[in-house]
Short mmCIF file of C-alpha atoms in Angstrom, two decimals:
data_model
loop_
_atom_site.label_atom_id
_atom_site.label_comp_id
_atom_site.label_asym_id
_atom_site.label_seq_id
_atom_site.Cartn_x
_atom_site.Cartn_y
_atom_site.Cartn_z
CA MET S 1 113.58 81.13 -27.91
CA ILE S 2 116.84 81.37 -25.83
CA GLU S 3 115.23 79.81 -22.74
CA LYS S 4 113.52 76.96 -24.98
CA SER S 5 116.90 76.11 -26.20
CA GLY S 6 117.80 75.26 -22.82
CA ILE S 7 119.75 78.50 -21.83
CA PRO S 8 118.46 80.41 -18.87
CA THR S 9 118.20 84.21 -19.28
CA VAL S 10 117.62 87.17 -16.78
CA SER S 11 116.94 90.64 -17.14
CA ILE S 12 117.73 93.70 -14.90
CA THR S 13 114.84 96.22 -15.08
CA LEU S 14 114.04 99.47 -14.01
CA LEU S 15 110.30 99.69 -15.18
CA PRO S 16 107.97 97.12 -13.09
CA GLU S 17 104.97 97.87 -15.45
CA VAL S 18 106.99 97.18 -18.59
CA THR S 19 108.52 94.07 -17.17
CA GLU S 20 105.03 92.67 -16.26
CA ARG S 21 103.61 93.32 -19.62
CA VAL S 22 106.81 91.85 -21.42
CA ARG S 23 106.87 88.71 -19.09
CA PRO S 24 110.42 87.70 -19.43
CA PRO S 25 111.40 84.39 -17.73
CA ARG S 26 113.49 86.06 -15.01
CA ALA S 27 113.73 89.49 -13.98
CA LEU S 28 115.31 91.38 -11.15
CA MET S 29 113.69 94.81 -10.63
CA VAL S 30 115.96 97.57 -9.32
CA ASP S 31 115.02 100.77 -7.85
CA ARG S 32 117.62 102.94 -9.61
CA PRO S 33 117.83 105.99 -11.71
CA PHE S 34 117.53 105.58 -15.48
CA GLY S 35 120.75 104.82 -17.18
CA TYR S 36 122.12 103.34 -13.81
CA PRO S 37 120.60 99.92 -13.45
CA LEU S 38 123.65 98.76 -11.54
CA GLY S 39 123.97 102.01 -9.47
CA ALA S 40 126.47 104.78 -9.59
CA PRO S 41 129.44 104.91 -11.36
CA GLY S 42 132.29 103.57 -9.09
CA ASP S 43 129.94 101.76 -6.60
CA SER S 44 131.44 98.48 -6.99
CA LEU S 45 129.95 96.79 -3.93
CA LEU S 46 126.26 97.78 -5.07
CA GLN S 47 127.02 96.72 -8.72
CA ARG S 48 128.42 93.56 -7.41
CA ARG S 49 125.34 92.69 -5.31
CA ILE S 50 123.03 93.48 -8.16
CA VAL S 51 124.67 91.44 -10.55
CA LEU S 52 125.11 88.35 -8.14
CA ALA S 53 121.37 88.73 -7.40
CA ALA S 54 120.48 88.60 -10.87
CA LEU S 55 122.88 85.60 -11.53
CA GLU S 56 121.19 83.77 -8.62
CA LEU S 57 117.89 84.10 -10.48
CA LEU S 58 119.30 81.63 -13.02
CA LEU S 59 119.41 78.95 -10.69
CA ARG S 60 115.59 79.03 -10.16
CA PRO S 61 113.20 77.37 -12.45
CA ALA S 62 110.69 79.81 -14.44
CA PRO S 63 107.79 78.14 -15.53
CA GLU S 64 106.03 81.38 -15.08
CA PRO S 65 107.81 84.82 -15.34
CA LEU S 66 109.76 85.34 -12.05
CA ILE S 67 110.03 88.87 -11.29
CA VAL S 68 112.09 89.67 -8.05
CA ASN S 69 112.71 93.13 -6.40
CA PHE S 70 116.28 93.58 -5.69
CA SER S 71 115.47 94.58 -2.17
CA GLU S 72 113.82 91.04 -1.71
CA ALA S 73 116.44 89.04 -3.30
CA ARG S 74 118.86 88.74 -0.49
#
């Protein structure tokens, strides 16, 4: 409903199989441990890279679910 209102959304996800079932408009898959989708506490460089990669997905149209691996995002 949010997307249909004209507000783009993006998810950061750890579980590709769940993401593929849910089919969010845009998702960034990260290979991180549970509880740390942005990386370890204090790792501001990695956290920034992940957040920027997710925000960049907001610029892409998503007529179909757009699921991107973080390793491929840059």
